[in-house]
Amino acid sequence: MLILLPPSEGKTAAPKGQPFELSELSFGQLNEARQEVLDALAQASSHPEALAHLGVGASLAAEVERNTRLQAEPAAAAHTVYSGVLYDALGYRSMTATQKRKADAAVVVISALWGAIGFADRIPAYRLSMSVALPETGKLAAYWKKHLPAALDGRADGELVVDCRSSSYAAAWAPPAERSVVVNVFQERAGKRTVVSHFAKHTRGELARHLLTRRGKAPATPDALLKAAQEAWWAELVPGTGRKPHALNIVLRD
């Protein structure tokens, strides 16, 4: 099983520690591309119009300034740096040692800066969204779409891919549709379904935790994933067609 997560917008900076090492990151074939984005981000973040280029407000000026020195910043495991609604619901810190090892093996975060990162890989806190276009790289989703297949196609081979990414990060790499399941979350009130945002992040984090902490074998097929999800939620599976992946619809009912 491979669980794909988006990064969090906010990051928790490591208070101390050694900087990251490209050579220690998962998917080493991405290192040349990662260095190109690191350099482009540092240059963009030092520009007088950096906030506008990165699509952030003045309150994040310190985070943008930190982008100029990421290779000297303290690094920590990705599961510690990434924070927020989804990651709080996943609750890595409260897992057992065995469950943490399972999470480290199964979770891959798709990132605007790193392309793809392992859950235990050491990274610094940074500010960059997949929707940004850097002068040297262009739109990052399109940039990574050229590089990620070489790294992730082999990782996904023979695995069930549970895709919990948001749309901008999903655009960077498409796993094999026949073995992929996109996770959607709906709120149902008075028989009417609506798409939710905040609760979608929370529920995707809860689903990831459930899959990593439940007893028994990890689901290996879309039908097995549906059964696992139905242990905790009302859920349905919409079969994929052609290049379109399966969809697991989790419905939150009042």
Coordinates of N, CA and C in Angstrom, one line a residue:
M1 N 0.8 -1.2 0.0 CA 0.0 0.0 0.0 C 0.9 1.2 0.0
L2 N 0.5 2.2 -0.9 CA 1.2 3.5 -0.9 C 0.1 4.6 -0.7
I3 N 0.4 5.4 0.3 CA -0.5 6.5 0.7 C 0.1 7.8 0.3
L4 N -0.5 8.5 -0.6 CA 0.0 9.8 -1.1 C -0.7 10.9 -0.4
L5 N 0.1 11.8 0.2 CA -0.4 12.9 1.0 C 0.1 14.2 0.4
P6 N -0.7 15.3 0.5 CA -0.1 16.6 0.2 C 0.7 17.2 1.3
P7 N 1.5 18.1 1.1 CA 2.2 18.8 2.3 C 1.2 19.7 3.0
S8 N 1.5 20.1 4.2 CA 0.7 21.2 4.8 C 1.2 22.5 4.4
E9 N 0.3 23.5 4.3 CA 0.7 24.8 4.0 C 1.6 25.4 5.0
G10 N 1.3 25.3 6.3 CA 2.2 25.7 7.4 C 3.1 24.6 7.7
K11 N 4.3 24.9 8.2 CA 5.3 23.9 8.6 C 5.8 24.3 10.0
T12 N 6.2 23.2 10.7 CA 6.8 23.4 12.0 C 8.3 23.3 11.9
A13 N 9.0 24.4 12.1 CA 10.4 24.5 11.9 C 11.1 23.7 13.0
A14 N 12.1 22.9 12.7 CA 13.0 22.3 13.7 C 13.7 23.3 14.5
P15 N 13.6 23.2 15.9 CA 14.3 24.2 16.7 C 15.8 24.2 16.6
K16 N 16.3 23.0 16.3 CA 17.8 22.8 16.2 C 18.1 21.5 15.4
G17 N 19.3 21.3 15.1 CA 19.7 20.1 14.4 C 20.5 20.4 13.1
Q18 N 21.0 19.4 12.5 CA 21.8 19.6 11.3 C 20.9 19.9 10.1
P19 N 21.4 20.5 9.1 CA 20.7 20.8 7.8 C 20.4 19.5 7.1
F20 N 19.5 19.5 6.1 CA 19.2 18.3 5.4 C 20.4 18.0 4.4
E21 N 20.4 16.8 4.0 CA 21.4 16.3 3.0 C 20.6 15.7 1.8
L22 N 20.8 16.3 0.6 CA 20.1 15.7 -0.6 C 20.4 14.2 -0.7
S23 N 21.6 13.8 -0.4 CA 22.0 12.4 -0.6 C 21.2 11.5 0.3
E24 N 20.6 12.0 1.3 CA 19.9 11.1 2.3 C 18.4 11.1 2.0
L25 N 17.9 11.8 1.1 CA 16.5 11.8 0.8 C 16.1 10.6 0.0
S26 N 14.8 10.2 0.2 CA 14.3 9.1 -0.7 C 14.2 9.7 -2.1
F27 N 14.1 8.7 -3.1 CA 14.0 9.1 -4.5 C 15.2 9.9 -5.0
G28 N 16.4 9.4 -4.8 CA 17.6 10.2 -5.1 C 17.6 10.6 -6.6
Q29 N 16.9 10.0 -7.5 CA 16.9 10.4 -8.9 C 16.3 11.8 -9.1
L30 N 15.7 12.3 -8.0 CA 15.1 13.6 -8.1 C 16.0 14.7 -7.6
N31 N 17.2 14.4 -7.2 CA 18.1 15.4 -6.5 C 18.5 16.5 -7.4
E32 N 18.8 16.2 -8.7 CA 19.2 17.3 -9.6 C 18.0 18.3 -9.8
A33 N 16.8 17.8 -9.9 CA 15.6 18.6 -10.1 C 15.3 19.4 -8.8
R34 N 15.5 18.7 -7.6 CA 15.3 19.4 -6.3 C 16.3 20.5 -6.2
Q35 N 17.5 20.4 -6.5 CA 18.5 21.4 -6.4 C 18.1 22.6 -7.3
E36 N 17.6 22.3 -8.5 CA 17.1 23.4 -9.4 C 16.0 24.2 -8.7
V37 N 15.1 23.5 -8.1 CA 14.0 24.2 -7.4 C 14.4 25.0 -6.2
L38 N 15.3 24.4 -5.4 CA 15.9 25.0 -4.3 C 16.6 26.4 -4.7
D39 N 17.4 26.3 -5.7 CA 18.1 27.5 -6.2 C 17.1 28.6 -6.7
A40 N 16.1 28.1 -7.5 CA 15.1 29.0 -8.0 C 14.2 29.6 -6.9
L41 N 13.9 28.8 -5.9 CA 13.1 29.4 -4.7 C 13.9 30.4 -4.0
A42 N 15.2 30.1 -3.7 CA 16.0 31.1 -3.0 C 16.1 32.4 -3.8
Q43 N 16.3 32.3 -5.1 CA 16.3 33.5 -5.9 C 15.0 34.3 -5.9
A44 N 13.9 33.6 -6.0 CA 12.6 34.2 -6.0 C 12.3 34.8 -4.7
S45 N 12.7 34.2 -3.6 CA 12.4 34.6 -2.2 C 13.3 35.8 -1.8
S46 N 14.3 36.1 -2.5 CA 15.2 37.3 -2.2 C 14.8 38.5 -3.1
H47 N 13.8 38.3 -4.0 CA 13.4 39.4 -4.9 C 12.5 40.4 -4.1
P48 N 12.6 41.6 -4.5 CA 11.7 42.6 -3.8 C 10.2 42.3 -3.9
E49 N 9.8 41.6 -4.9 CA 8.4 41.2 -5.0 C 8.2 39.7 -4.7
A50 N 9.0 39.2 -3.7 CA 8.9 37.8 -3.4 C 7.6 37.4 -2.9
L51 N 6.9 38.2 -2.1 CA 5.6 37.8 -1.5 C 4.6 37.6 -2.6
A52 N 4.6 38.5 -3.6 CA 3.7 38.4 -4.7 C 4.0 37.2 -5.6
H53 N 5.3 37.0 -5.8 CA 5.7 35.8 -6.7 C 5.3 34.5 -6.0
L54 N 5.3 34.4 -4.7 CA 5.0 33.2 -4.0 C 3.5 33.1 -3.6
G55 N 2.8 34.2 -3.9 CA 1.3 34.2 -3.6 C 1.0 34.2 -2.1
V56 N 1.8 34.9 -1.3 CA 1.5 34.9 0.2 C 1.4 36.4 0.6
G57 N 0.9 36.6 1.8 CA 0.8 37.9 2.4 C 2.0 38.3 3.3
A58 N 1.9 39.5 3.8 CA 3.0 40.1 4.5 C 3.3 39.3 5.8
S59 N 2.3 38.7 6.4 CA 2.4 38.0 7.6 C 3.4 36.8 7.5
L60 N 3.7 36.4 6.3 CA 4.5 35.2 6.0 C 5.9 35.6 5.5
A61 N 6.2 36.9 5.7 CA 7.5 37.4 5.2 C 8.7 36.7 5.8
A62 N 8.6 36.3 7.1 CA 9.7 35.6 7.7 C 9.9 34.3 7.1
E63 N 8.8 33.6 6.8 CA 8.9 32.2 6.2 C 9.5 32.3 4.8
V64 N 9.2 33.4 4.0 CA 9.7 33.6 2.7 C 11.2 33.9 2.8
E65 N 11.6 34.7 3.8 CA 13.0 35.0 3.9 C 13.8 33.7 4.3
R66 N 13.2 32.8 5.0 CA 13.9 31.6 5.4 C 14.1 30.7 4.2
N67 N 13.3 30.9 3.1 CA 13.6 30.2 1.9 C 14.9 30.4 1.3
T68 N 15.5 31.6 1.6 CA 16.8 32.0 1.0 C 18.0 31.2 1.6
R69 N 17.7 30.5 2.7 CA 18.8 29.8 3.4 C 18.4 28.4 3.9
L70 N 17.6 27.7 3.1 CA 17.1 26.4 3.5 C 18.3 25.4 3.6
Q71 N 19.3 25.5 2.9 CA 20.4 24.5 3.0 C 21.2 24.7 4.2
A72 N 21.0 25.7 5.0 CA 21.6 25.9 6.3 C 20.7 25.7 7.5
E73 N 19.4 25.6 7.2 CA 18.4 25.5 8.3 C 18.4 24.2 8.9
P74 N 18.0 24.1 10.2 CA 17.9 22.8 10.9 C 16.8 22.0 10.2
A75 N 17.0 20.7 10.1 CA 16.0 19.8 9.4 C 15.4 18.8 10.4
A76 N 14.3 18.3 10.2 CA 13.6 17.3 11.0 C 12.8 16.4 10.1
A77 N 12.3 15.2 10.6 CA 11.6 14.3 9.8 C 10.3 15.0 9.2
A78 N 10.0 14.6 8.0 CA 8.9 15.2 7.3 C 7.6 15.1 8.1
H79 N 7.4 14.0 8.8 CA 6.2 13.8 9.6 C 6.1 14.8 10.8
T80 N 7.2 15.4 11.1 CA 7.3 16.4 12.2 C 7.2 17.8 11.6
V81 N 7.8 18.1 10.5 CA 7.7 19.4 9.9 C 6.3 19.7 9.3
Y82 N 5.7 18.7 8.7 CA 4.4 19.0 8.1 C 3.4 18.9 9.3
S83 N 2.5 19.9 9.4 CA 1.6 20.0 10.5 C 0.2 20.5 9.9
G84 N -0.7 20.7 10.8 CA -2.0 21.2 10.3 C -3.1 20.1 10.4
V85 N -4.2 20.4 9.8 CA -5.4 19.6 10.1 C -5.2 18.1 9.7
L86 N -4.7 17.8 8.5 CA -4.5 16.4 8.0 C -3.5 15.7 8.9
Y87 N -2.4 16.3 9.2 CA -1.4 15.7 9.9 C -1.7 15.5 11.4
D88 N -2.5 16.5 11.9 CA -3.0 16.3 13.3 C -3.9 15.1 13.4
A89 N -4.7 14.9 12.4 CA -5.7 13.8 12.4 C -4.9 12.5 12.2
L90 N -3.8 12.5 11.4 CA -3.0 11.3 11.3 C -2.3 10.9 12.6
G91 N -1.9 11.9 13.3 CA -1.4 11.6 14.7 C -0.2 10.7 14.7
Y92 N 0.9 11.0 14.0 CA 2.1 10.1 13.9 C 2.7 9.9 15.3
R93 N 2.7 11.0 16.1 CA 3.4 10.9 17.4 C 2.8 9.9 18.4
S94 N 1.5 9.7 18.3 CA 0.8 8.8 19.2 C 0.8 7.4 18.7
M95 N 1.4 7.1 17.5 CA 1.4 5.7 17.0 C 2.4 4.9 17.8
T96 N 2.3 3.6 17.8 CA 3.3 2.7 18.3 C 4.5 2.6 17.4
A97 N 5.6 2.1 17.9 CA 6.8 2.0 17.1 C 6.5 1.2 15.8
T98 N 5.7 0.1 15.9 CA 5.4 -0.7 14.7 C 4.6 0.1 13.7
Q99 N 3.6 0.8 14.2 CA 2.8 1.7 13.4 C 3.6 2.8 12.7
K100 N 4.5 3.3 13.4 CA 5.4 4.4 12.8 C 6.2 3.8 11.7
R101 N 6.7 2.6 11.9 CA 7.5 2.0 10.8 C 6.7 1.8 9.6
K102 N 5.4 1.3 9.8 CA 4.5 1.1 8.7 C 4.2 2.5 8.0
A103 N 4.1 3.5 8.8 CA 3.8 4.8 8.2 C 5.0 5.3 7.4
D104 N 6.2 5.1 7.9 CA 7.4 5.5 7.2 C 7.6 4.8 5.9
A105 N 7.1 3.6 5.8 CA 7.3 2.8 4.6 C 6.2 3.1 3.6
A106 N 5.0 3.4 4.1 CA 3.8 3.5 3.2 C 3.5 5.0 2.7
V107 N 3.9 6.0 3.5 CA 3.5 7.3 3.2 C 4.5 8.1 2.3
V108 N 4.1 8.7 1.2 CA 4.9 9.6 0.4 C 4.2 10.9 0.3
V109 N 4.9 12.0 0.6 CA 4.3 13.3 0.5 C 4.8 13.9 -0.9
I110 N 3.8 14.4 -1.7 CA 4.1 15.1 -2.9 C 4.3 16.5 -2.6
S111 N 5.5 17.1 -3.0 CA 5.9 18.4 -2.5 C 6.3 19.3 -3.7
A112 N 6.0 20.6 -3.6 CA 6.4 21.5 -4.6 C 7.9 21.7 -4.6
L113 N 8.6 21.6 -3.4 CA 10.0 21.8 -3.3 C 10.8 20.5 -3.6
W114 N 10.3 19.4 -3.1 CA 11.1 18.1 -3.1 C 10.6 17.2 -4.2
G115 N 9.5 17.4 -4.8 CA 8.9 16.5 -5.8 C 8.1 15.4 -5.0
A116 N 8.8 14.5 -4.4 CA 8.2 13.5 -3.6 C 9.2 13.2 -2.4
I117 N 8.7 13.0 -1.2 CA 9.5 12.9 -0.1 C 9.0 11.7 0.8
G118 N 9.9 11.0 1.4 CA 9.5 9.9 2.3 C 9.1 10.5 3.7
F119 N 8.3 9.8 4.4 CA 7.8 10.4 5.6 C 8.8 10.6 6.7
A120 N 9.9 9.8 6.7 CA 10.9 10.0 7.7 C 12.1 10.8 7.2
D121 N 12.1 11.3 5.9 CA 13.2 12.1 5.4 C 13.3 13.4 6.2
R122 N 14.5 13.8 6.4 CA 14.8 15.1 7.1 C 14.8 16.3 6.2
I123 N 13.9 17.2 6.5 CA 13.7 18.4 5.6 C 13.6 19.7 6.5
P124 N 13.9 20.8 6.0 CA 13.6 22.1 6.8 C 12.2 22.6 6.5
A125 N 11.7 23.4 7.4 CA 10.5 24.1 7.1 C 10.7 25.1 5.9
Y126 N 9.7 25.2 5.0 CA 9.8 26.1 3.9 C 8.4 26.6 3.5
R127 N 8.4 27.5 2.6 CA 7.1 28.1 2.1 C 7.1 28.0 0.6
L128 N 6.3 27.1 0.0 CA 6.2 27.0 -1.4 C 5.0 26.1 -1.7
S129 N 4.2 26.6 -2.6 CA 3.0 25.9 -3.0 C 3.1 25.3 -4.5
M130 N 2.5 24.2 -4.8 CA 2.6 23.6 -6.1 C 1.9 24.5 -7.1
S131 N 1.1 25.5 -6.7 CA 0.4 26.4 -7.7 C 1.3 27.5 -8.2
V132 N 2.5 27.6 -7.5 CA 3.5 28.7 -7.9 C 4.2 28.4 -9.1
A133 N 4.5 29.5 -9.9 CA 5.4 29.4 -11.0 C 6.7 30.2 -10.7
L134 N 7.8 29.5 -10.6 CA 9.1 30.1 -10.4 C 9.7 30.5 -11.7
P135 N 10.4 31.6 -11.8 CA 11.0 32.1 -13.1 C 11.8 31.0 -13.8
E136 N 12.6 30.3 -13.1 CA 13.5 29.3 -13.7 C 12.9 28.0 -14.0
T137 N 11.8 27.7 -13.4 CA 11.2 26.3 -13.5 C 9.8 26.4 -14.2
G138 N 9.1 27.5 -14.2 CA 7.8 27.6 -14.6 C 6.8 27.0 -13.6
K139 N 5.6 26.7 -13.9 CA 4.7 26.1 -13.0 C 5.2 24.8 -12.4
L140 N 5.1 24.7 -11.1 CA 5.8 23.6 -10.4 C 5.1 22.3 -10.7
A141 N 3.8 22.3 -10.8 CA 3.0 21.1 -11.1 C 3.5 20.5 -12.4
A142 N 3.7 21.3 -13.4 CA 4.1 20.9 -14.8 C 5.6 20.5 -14.7
Y143 N 6.4 21.2 -13.9 CA 7.8 20.9 -13.8 C 8.0 19.5 -13.2
W144 N 7.3 19.2 -12.1 CA 7.4 17.9 -11.4 C 6.8 16.8 -12.2
K145 N 5.8 17.1 -13.0 CA 5.2 16.1 -13.9 C 6.2 15.5 -14.8
K146 N 7.2 16.2 -15.2 CA 8.3 15.7 -16.1 C 9.2 14.8 -15.3
H147 N 9.4 14.9 -14.0 CA 10.4 14.2 -13.3 C 9.9 13.1 -12.4
L148 N 8.6 13.2 -11.9 CA 8.2 12.3 -10.9 C 7.9 10.8 -11.4
P149 N 7.5 10.6 -12.7 CA 7.3 9.3 -13.1 C 8.5 8.4 -12.9
A150 N 9.7 8.9 -13.2 CA 10.9 8.1 -13.1 C 11.2 7.6 -11.7
A151 N 10.7 8.4 -10.7 CA 10.9 8.1 -9.3 C 9.8 7.3 -8.7
L152 N 8.5 7.6 -9.1 CA 7.4 7.0 -8.4 C 6.7 5.9 -9.1
D153 N 6.9 5.7 -10.5 CA 6.2 4.6 -11.2 C 6.7 3.3 -10.6
G154 N 8.0 3.2 -10.3 CA 8.5 1.9 -9.8 C 8.0 1.7 -8.3
R155 N 7.9 2.8 -7.5 CA 7.5 2.7 -6.2 C 6.0 2.2 -6.1
A156 N 5.2 2.6 -7.1 CA 3.8 2.3 -7.1 C 3.5 0.9 -7.7
D157 N 4.5 0.3 -8.4 CA 4.3 -0.9 -9.1 C 3.8 -2.0 -8.2
G158 N 2.7 -2.6 -8.5 CA 2.1 -3.7 -7.7 C 1.4 -3.2 -6.4
E159 N 1.4 -1.9 -6.1 CA 0.8 -1.4 -4.9 C -0.6 -0.9 -5.1
L160 N -1.4 -0.9 -4.1 CA -2.6 -0.1 -4.1 C -2.2 1.3 -3.7
V161 N -2.6 2.3 -4.5 CA -2.3 3.7 -4.2 C -3.5 4.4 -3.6
V162 N -3.4 4.8 -2.4 CA -4.5 5.6 -1.8 C -4.1 7.1 -1.9
D163 N -4.9 7.8 -2.7 CA -4.5 9.1 -3.1 C -5.3 10.1 -2.3
C164 N -4.6 10.8 -1.3 CA -5.3 11.7 -0.4 C -4.8 13.2 -0.8
R165 N -4.3 13.4 -2.0 CA -3.8 14.7 -2.4 C -4.9 15.6 -2.8
S166 N -4.6 16.9 -2.7 CA -5.5 17.9 -3.2 C -5.2 18.1 -4.7
S167 N -6.1 18.8 -5.4 CA -6.0 18.8 -6.9 C -4.7 19.3 -7.5
S168 N -4.1 20.4 -6.9 CA -2.9 20.9 -7.4 C -1.7 20.0 -7.3
Y169 N -1.7 19.2 -6.2 CA -0.6 18.2 -6.0 C -0.9 17.0 -6.8
A170 N -2.1 16.6 -7.0 CA -2.4 15.5 -7.9 C -2.0 15.7 -9.3
A171 N -1.9 16.9 -9.7 CA -1.6 17.3 -11.1 C -0.1 16.9 -11.4
A172 N 0.7 16.8 -10.4 CA 2.2 16.6 -10.6 C 2.5 15.1 -10.9
W173 N 1.7 14.2 -10.6 CA 1.9 12.8 -11.0 C 0.7 12.0 -10.9
A174 N 0.4 11.2 -12.0 CA -0.7 10.3 -12.0 C -0.3 8.9 -11.9
P175 N -0.6 8.2 -10.7 CA -0.3 6.8 -10.6 C -1.2 5.9 -11.5
P176 N -0.8 4.7 -11.7 CA -1.6 3.8 -12.5 C -3.1 3.8 -12.1
A177 N -4.0 4.1 -13.0 CA -5.4 4.3 -12.6 C -6.0 3.1 -12.1
E178 N -5.7 1.9 -12.7 CA -6.3 0.6 -12.3 C -6.0 0.3 -10.8
R179 N -4.9 0.8 -10.2 CA -4.6 0.5 -8.9 C -4.6 1.7 -7.9
S180 N -5.3 2.8 -8.4 CA -5.3 4.0 -7.6 C -6.7 4.3 -7.2
V181 N -6.8 4.8 -6.0 CA -8.1 5.2 -5.4 C -8.0 6.7 -4.9
V182 N -8.8 7.6 -5.5 CA -8.8 9.0 -5.0 C -9.8 9.0 -3.8
V183 N -9.4 9.7 -2.8 CA -10.3 9.8 -1.6 C -11.1 11.1 -1.6
N184 N -12.4 11.0 -1.7 CA -13.3 12.2 -1.7 C -14.1 12.2 -0.4
V185 N -14.4 13.4 0.1 CA -15.1 13.5 1.4 C -16.3 14.4 1.1
F186 N -17.5 13.9 1.5 CA -18.7 14.7 1.4 C -19.4 14.9 2.7
Q187 N -20.1 16.0 2.9 CA -21.1 16.2 4.0 C -22.5 15.9 3.5
E188 N -23.3 15.1 4.2 CA -24.6 14.9 3.8 C -25.6 15.4 4.8
R189 N -26.5 16.3 4.4 CA -27.5 16.8 5.3 C -28.8 16.8 4.5
A190 N -29.8 16.2 5.1 CA -31.2 16.1 4.5 C -31.1 15.5 3.2
G191 N -30.2 14.5 3.0 CA -30.1 13.8 1.8 C -29.3 14.5 0.7
K192 N -28.8 15.7 1.0 CA -28.0 16.4 0.0 C -26.5 16.4 0.3
R193 N -25.7 16.1 -0.6 CA -24.3 16.0 -0.4 C -23.6 17.3 -0.9
T194 N -22.6 17.7 -0.1 CA -21.8 18.8 -0.5 C -20.3 18.5 -0.3
V195 N -19.5 19.0 -1.1 CA -18.0 18.8 -0.9 C -17.6 19.7 0.2
V196 N -16.7 19.2 1.1 CA -16.2 19.9 2.2 C -14.7 20.1 2.1
S197 N -14.1 21.1 2.7 CA -12.7 21.4 2.6 C -12.0 21.0 3.8
H198 N -12.3 21.8 4.9 CA -11.6 21.5 6.2 C -11.8 20.1 6.7
F199 N -13.1 19.6 6.6 CA -13.4 18.3 7.1 C -12.8 17.2 6.2
A200 N -12.6 17.6 4.9 CA -11.9 16.6 4.0 C -10.5 16.4 4.4
K201 N -9.8 17.4 4.7 CA -8.4 17.2 5.2 C -8.4 16.4 6.4
H202 N -9.2 16.7 7.4 CA -9.3 16.0 8.6 C -9.6 14.5 8.4
T203 N -10.6 14.3 7.6 CA -11.0 12.9 7.3 C -10.0 12.1 6.6
R204 N -9.3 12.7 5.6 CA -8.2 12.0 4.9 C -7.1 11.6 5.9
G205 N -6.8 12.5 6.8 CA -5.8 12.2 7.9 C -6.3 11.1 8.7
E206 N -7.5 11.1 9.1 CA -8.1 10.0 9.9 C -8.1 8.6 9.1
L207 N -8.4 8.7 7.8 CA -8.3 7.5 7.0 C -6.9 6.9 7.0
A208 N -5.9 7.8 6.7 CA -4.5 7.4 6.7 C -4.2 6.7 8.0
R209 N -4.5 7.3 9.1 CA -4.2 6.7 10.4 C -4.9 5.4 10.6
H210 N -6.2 5.3 10.2 CA -6.9 4.0 10.3 C -6.2 2.9 9.5
L211 N -5.8 3.2 8.3 CA -5.2 2.2 7.5 C -3.8 1.8 8.0
L212 N -3.1 2.7 8.7 CA -1.8 2.4 9.3 C -1.9 1.7 10.6
T213 N -3.0 1.8 11.3 CA -3.0 1.3 12.7 C -4.0 0.2 12.9
R214 N -4.8 -0.1 11.9 CA -5.8 -1.2 12.1 C -5.1 -2.6 12.0
R215 N -5.7 -3.5 12.6 CA -5.1 -4.9 12.6 C -5.3 -5.6 11.2
G216 N -4.5 -6.5 10.9 CA -4.6 -7.3 9.7 C -3.8 -6.7 8.6
K217 N -3.9 -7.3 7.4 CA -3.1 -6.9 6.3 C -3.6 -5.6 5.7
A218 N -2.7 -4.8 5.2 CA -3.1 -3.6 4.5 C -3.9 -3.9 3.3
P219 N -4.9 -3.1 2.9 CA -5.7 -3.4 1.7 C -4.8 -3.4 0.5
A220 N -5.1 -4.3 -0.4 CA -4.3 -4.5 -1.6 C -5.1 -4.2 -2.9
T221 N -6.4 -4.0 -2.7 CA -7.3 -3.8 -3.9 C -8.3 -2.6 -3.5
P222 N -8.9 -2.0 -4.5 CA -9.9 -1.0 -4.2 C -11.0 -1.5 -3.3
D223 N -11.5 -2.7 -3.6 CA -12.6 -3.3 -2.8 C -12.2 -3.5 -1.4
A224 N -10.9 -4.0 -1.2 CA -10.4 -4.1 0.2 C -10.3 -2.8 0.9
L225 N -9.9 -1.7 0.2 CA -9.9 -0.4 0.8 C -11.3 0.0 1.2
L226 N -12.3 -0.2 0.4 CA -13.6 0.1 0.7 C -14.0 -0.5 2.0
K227 N -13.8 -1.8 2.2 CA -14.1 -2.5 3.4 C -13.4 -2.0 4.6
A228 N -12.2 -1.6 4.4 CA -11.4 -1.0 5.5 C -12.0 0.3 5.9
A229 N -12.4 1.2 5.0 CA -13.0 2.5 5.3 C -14.3 2.3 5.9
Q230 N -15.1 1.3 5.5 CA -16.4 1.1 6.1 C -16.4 0.6 7.6
E231 N -15.2 0.3 8.0 CA -15.0 0.0 9.5 C -15.2 1.2 10.3
A232 N -15.1 2.4 9.7 CA -15.2 3.6 10.5 C -16.1 4.7 9.9
W233 N -16.5 4.5 8.6 CA -17.3 5.5 8.0 C -18.4 4.9 7.1
W234 N -19.4 5.7 6.7 CA -20.2 5.3 5.6 C -19.4 5.7 4.3
A235 N -19.2 4.7 3.5 CA -18.4 4.9 2.3 C -18.9 4.1 1.1
E236 N -18.5 4.6 -0.1 CA -18.8 3.9 -1.3 C -17.7 3.9 -2.3
L237 N -17.6 3.0 -3.2 CA -16.5 3.0 -4.2 C -17.1 3.2 -5.5
V238 N -16.6 4.2 -6.3 CA -16.9 4.4 -7.6 C -15.8 3.8 -8.5
P239 N -16.1 2.8 -9.3 CA -15.0 2.2 -10.1 C -14.5 3.1 -11.1
G240 N -13.2 3.0 -11.4 CA -12.5 3.8 -12.4 C -12.9 3.3 -13.8
T241 N -12.6 4.2 -14.7 CA -12.8 3.8 -16.1 C -11.6 4.3 -17.0
G242 N -11.0 3.4 -17.7 CA -9.8 3.8 -18.5 C -8.7 4.4 -17.7
R243 N -8.5 5.7 -18.0 CA -7.4 6.4 -17.3 C -7.9 7.1 -16.0
K244 N -9.1 6.9 -15.7 CA -9.7 7.5 -14.5 C -9.6 6.6 -13.3
P245 N -9.0 7.0 -12.2 CA -8.8 6.1 -11.1 C -10.2 5.8 -10.4
H246 N -10.2 4.8 -9.5 CA -11.3 4.6 -8.7 C -11.5 5.8 -7.7
A247 N -12.7 5.9 -7.1 CA -12.9 6.9 -6.1 C -13.6 6.3 -4.9
L248 N -13.0 6.6 -3.8 CA -13.6 6.2 -2.5 C -14.3 7.5 -1.9
N249 N -15.6 7.4 -1.8 CA -16.4 8.5 -1.3 C -16.7 8.2 0.1
I250 N -16.2 9.0 1.0 CA -16.5 9.0 2.4 C -17.6 10.0 2.7
V251 N -18.7 9.6 3.3 CA -19.8 10.5 3.5 C -20.0 10.8 5.0
L252 N -19.9 12.0 5.4 CA -20.1 12.4 6.8 C -21.6 12.8 6.9
R253 N -22.3 12.0 7.7 CA -23.7 12.2 7.9 C -24.0 12.8 9.2
D254 N -25.0 13.7 9.3 CA -25.4 14.3 10.5 C -26.3 13.3 11.3

